[in-house]
Amino acid sequence: MDFCAIDFETATHERHSACELGICVVENSQIISTKTWLIKPPSFPYFNQRNIDVHGILPNDVKDAPTFDEIWYEVQEMMYGTLMIAHNASFDAGVLRSCLDYYGMFKPNLNYLCSIQVAKKSWNYLPKYGLKHLAETHQIKFKHHRAGDDAEACARISLLAFEKLFITRNEEIQESFQSKLKKL
């Protein structure tokens, strides 16, 4: 299986205010790389305190960081031709869409899937499906609400879930989750 898991952290309630992006690339069902970018959001230097309380990223942390449009081509190369998976994918896909719209960039032709849906299909007996709870259940250690760590935890959980469902190829993901797959 080939896919990338992504996660965004935002500076404000606005979807285009990405301040951190993490991508974990999976090829042949193996994690091959995880990369994180701090991003200077359009709202800089303003960050909402609620957002800071969640992820701990401060305006000073991104003052010298590139803007989303400056990292997009590198990001897109890592995502090229793969399925995108995110935990609570509607949020992360919305941030990606909004950032691309804000900078007037074309959206890639990409399918995405929510790892919550994958987890619910694999472990329908769990009381909670949050990333932290799933990671604890499967002894995955990570720093919650930091984009690279969240993306890698999402990838690891997805791989375990696919294994439990005996899914070994991208075509089987499409068959099993056809109604849950969305287009960016």
PDB file of C-alpha atoms in Angstrom, residues 1 3 26 29 31 83 85-87 113-126 128-131 134-135 137-140 152-169 172-173 176-177:
ATOM      1  CA  MET A   1       0.000   0.000   0.000  1.00  0.00           C
ATOM      2  CA  PHE A   3      -0.380   6.569   0.963  1.00  0.00           C
ATOM      3  CA  VAL A  26       4.062   5.122   3.330  1.00  0.00           C
ATOM      4  CA  SER A  29       3.099  -0.653   3.575  1.00  0.00           C
ATOM      5  CA  ILE A  31       6.801   4.228   6.635  1.00  0.00           C
ATOM      6  CA  LEU A  83      -3.979   8.428  -1.235  1.00  0.00           C
ATOM      7  CA  ILE A  85      -5.165   9.847   5.032  1.00  0.00           C
ATOM      8  CA  ALA A  86      -5.753  12.107   8.018  1.00  0.00           C
ATOM      9  CA  HIS A  87      -7.303  11.725  11.451  1.00  0.00           C
ATOM     10  CA  LEU A 113      -9.785   8.995   3.683  1.00  0.00           C
ATOM     11  CA  CYS A 114     -10.354   9.571   7.382  1.00  0.00           C
ATOM     12  CA  SER A 115      -8.417   7.256   9.688  1.00  0.00           C
ATOM     13  CA  ILE A 116     -11.271   7.499  12.214  1.00  0.00           C
ATOM     14  CA  GLN A 117     -13.473   5.643   9.703  1.00  0.00           C
ATOM     15  CA  VAL A 118     -10.739   3.052   9.163  1.00  0.00           C
ATOM     16  CA  ALA A 119     -10.327   2.584  12.930  1.00  0.00           C
ATOM     17  CA  LYS A 120     -14.082   2.244  13.489  1.00  0.00           C
ATOM     18  CA  LYS A 121     -14.275  -0.472  10.840  1.00  0.00           C
ATOM     19  CA  SER A 122     -11.278  -2.304  12.340  1.00  0.00           C
ATOM     20  CA  TRP A 123     -11.995  -1.938  16.051  1.00  0.00           C
ATOM     21  CA  ASN A 124     -15.749  -1.374  16.351  1.00  0.00           C
ATOM     22  CA  TYR A 125     -15.677  -2.121  20.095  1.00  0.00           C
ATOM     23  CA  LEU A 126     -13.534   0.820  21.232  1.00  0.00           C
ATOM     24  CA  LYS A 128     -13.195   6.387  21.690  1.00  0.00           C
ATOM     25  CA  TYR A 129     -11.502   6.947  18.331  1.00  0.00           C
ATOM     26  CA  GLY A 130      -9.425  10.046  18.992  1.00  0.00           C
ATOM     27  CA  LEU A 131      -5.817   9.895  17.851  1.00  0.00           C
ATOM     28  CA  LEU A 134      -5.990   4.951  19.504  1.00  0.00           C
ATOM     29  CA  ALA A 135      -2.253   5.551  19.922  1.00  0.00           C
ATOM     30  CA  THR A 137      -4.450   1.464  22.742  1.00  0.00           C
ATOM     31  CA  HIS A 138      -1.767   0.367  20.261  1.00  0.00           C
ATOM     32  CA  GLN A 139       1.278   1.508  22.308  1.00  0.00           C
ATOM     33  CA  ILE A 140       2.244   4.195  19.793  1.00  0.00           C
ATOM     34  CA  GLU A 152       3.080   9.437  11.740  1.00  0.00           C
ATOM     35  CA  ALA A 153       0.724   8.182  14.476  1.00  0.00           C
ATOM     36  CA  CYS A 154      -2.121   8.370  11.931  1.00  0.00           C
ATOM     37  CA  ALA A 155      -0.062   6.340   9.444  1.00  0.00           C
ATOM     38  CA  ARG A 156       0.836   3.700  12.058  1.00  0.00           C
ATOM     39  CA  ILE A 157      -2.785   3.366  13.202  1.00  0.00           C
ATOM     40  CA  SER A 158      -3.975   3.128   9.580  1.00  0.00           C
ATOM     41  CA  LEU A 159      -1.421   0.406   8.802  1.00  0.00           C
ATOM     42  CA  LEU A 160      -2.514  -1.602  11.870  1.00  0.00           C
ATOM     43  CA  ALA A 161      -6.174  -1.160  10.925  1.00  0.00           C
ATOM     44  CA  PHE A 162      -5.591  -2.226   7.312  1.00  0.00           C
ATOM     45  CA  GLU A 163      -3.675  -5.265   8.561  1.00  0.00           C
ATOM     46  CA  LYS A 164      -6.594  -6.239  10.829  1.00  0.00           C
ATOM     47  CA  LEU A 165      -8.963  -5.901   7.856  1.00  0.00           C
ATOM     48  CA  PHE A 166      -6.590  -7.950   5.626  1.00  0.00           C
ATOM     49  CA  ILE A 167      -6.214  -4.991   3.264  1.00  0.00           C
ATOM     50  CA  THR A 168      -2.848  -5.130   1.511  1.00  0.00           C
ATOM     51  CA  ARG A 169      -3.314  -3.051  -1.682  1.00  0.00           C
ATOM     52  CA  GLU A 172      -8.658  -2.999  -1.670  1.00  0.00           C
ATOM     53  CA  ILE A 173      -8.828   0.292   0.237  1.00  0.00           C
ATOM     54  CA  SER A 176     -13.611  -1.459   1.320  1.00  0.00           C
ATOM     55  CA  PHE A 177     -14.006   2.292   1.844  1.00  0.00           C
TER      56      PHE A 177
END
